[in-house]
Amino acid sequence: TGLDDDFGDSVDVLDDGDYNAWEVGLRFEVPIPNRTARSQYAIARQDYERAQVRLASLREDITREMADALEDLKTAEARIAKALEARALAEDVLRMRTRDLEIRGLDNLEVLRAQESLANAERDLVRAQTDYATALANLHRVEGVLLERKGIAFLPRPSKAP
């Protein structure tokens, strides 16, 4: 509200000098920023982003560990198959050398070498089977079912009497 109903008339009245006091005012508002809440949000956001990065890294580690465990198991299976073949061949060679010794009277050294070959093939088979068992246990560990597969369970703690 001014001195008159019309802004122009109010200015004219002021311009006439009939009033000694002048008053001019401006009103503006500046919001006070909530710095504490913003900084807490920024910290929480950074924590969330770090957690997301850690989660992605853990997922990659788990995937890689699972793939490695499966590959180790397949490799161990293949080694068992090869070791079985090698043992069968060594048995055949020993059988032939023993027969040659009996029929032809060949040197005993050839039979000993064939026996050594068979012993080495059997040792390799045992190693391959052991590696397979280790790889299988590792796969169960990676899957998180090792204790369950071994029949191991944790008993709940007894509750304390009041």
XYZ file of C-alpha atoms in Angstrom, residues 3 9-19 21-22:
14
model
C 0.033 6.977 -0.261
C -0.011 9.128 -7.896
C 1.913 7.897 -4.843
C 5.203 8.786 -6.478
C 3.833 12.229 -7.472
C 2.793 12.907 -3.875
C 6.280 11.979 -2.692
C 7.779 14.134 -5.412
C 5.794 17.187 -4.240
C 7.817 17.133 -1.039
C 4.846 17.064 1.300
C 6.464 14.245 3.273
C 10.447 10.847 5.545
C 11.241 8.424 2.861
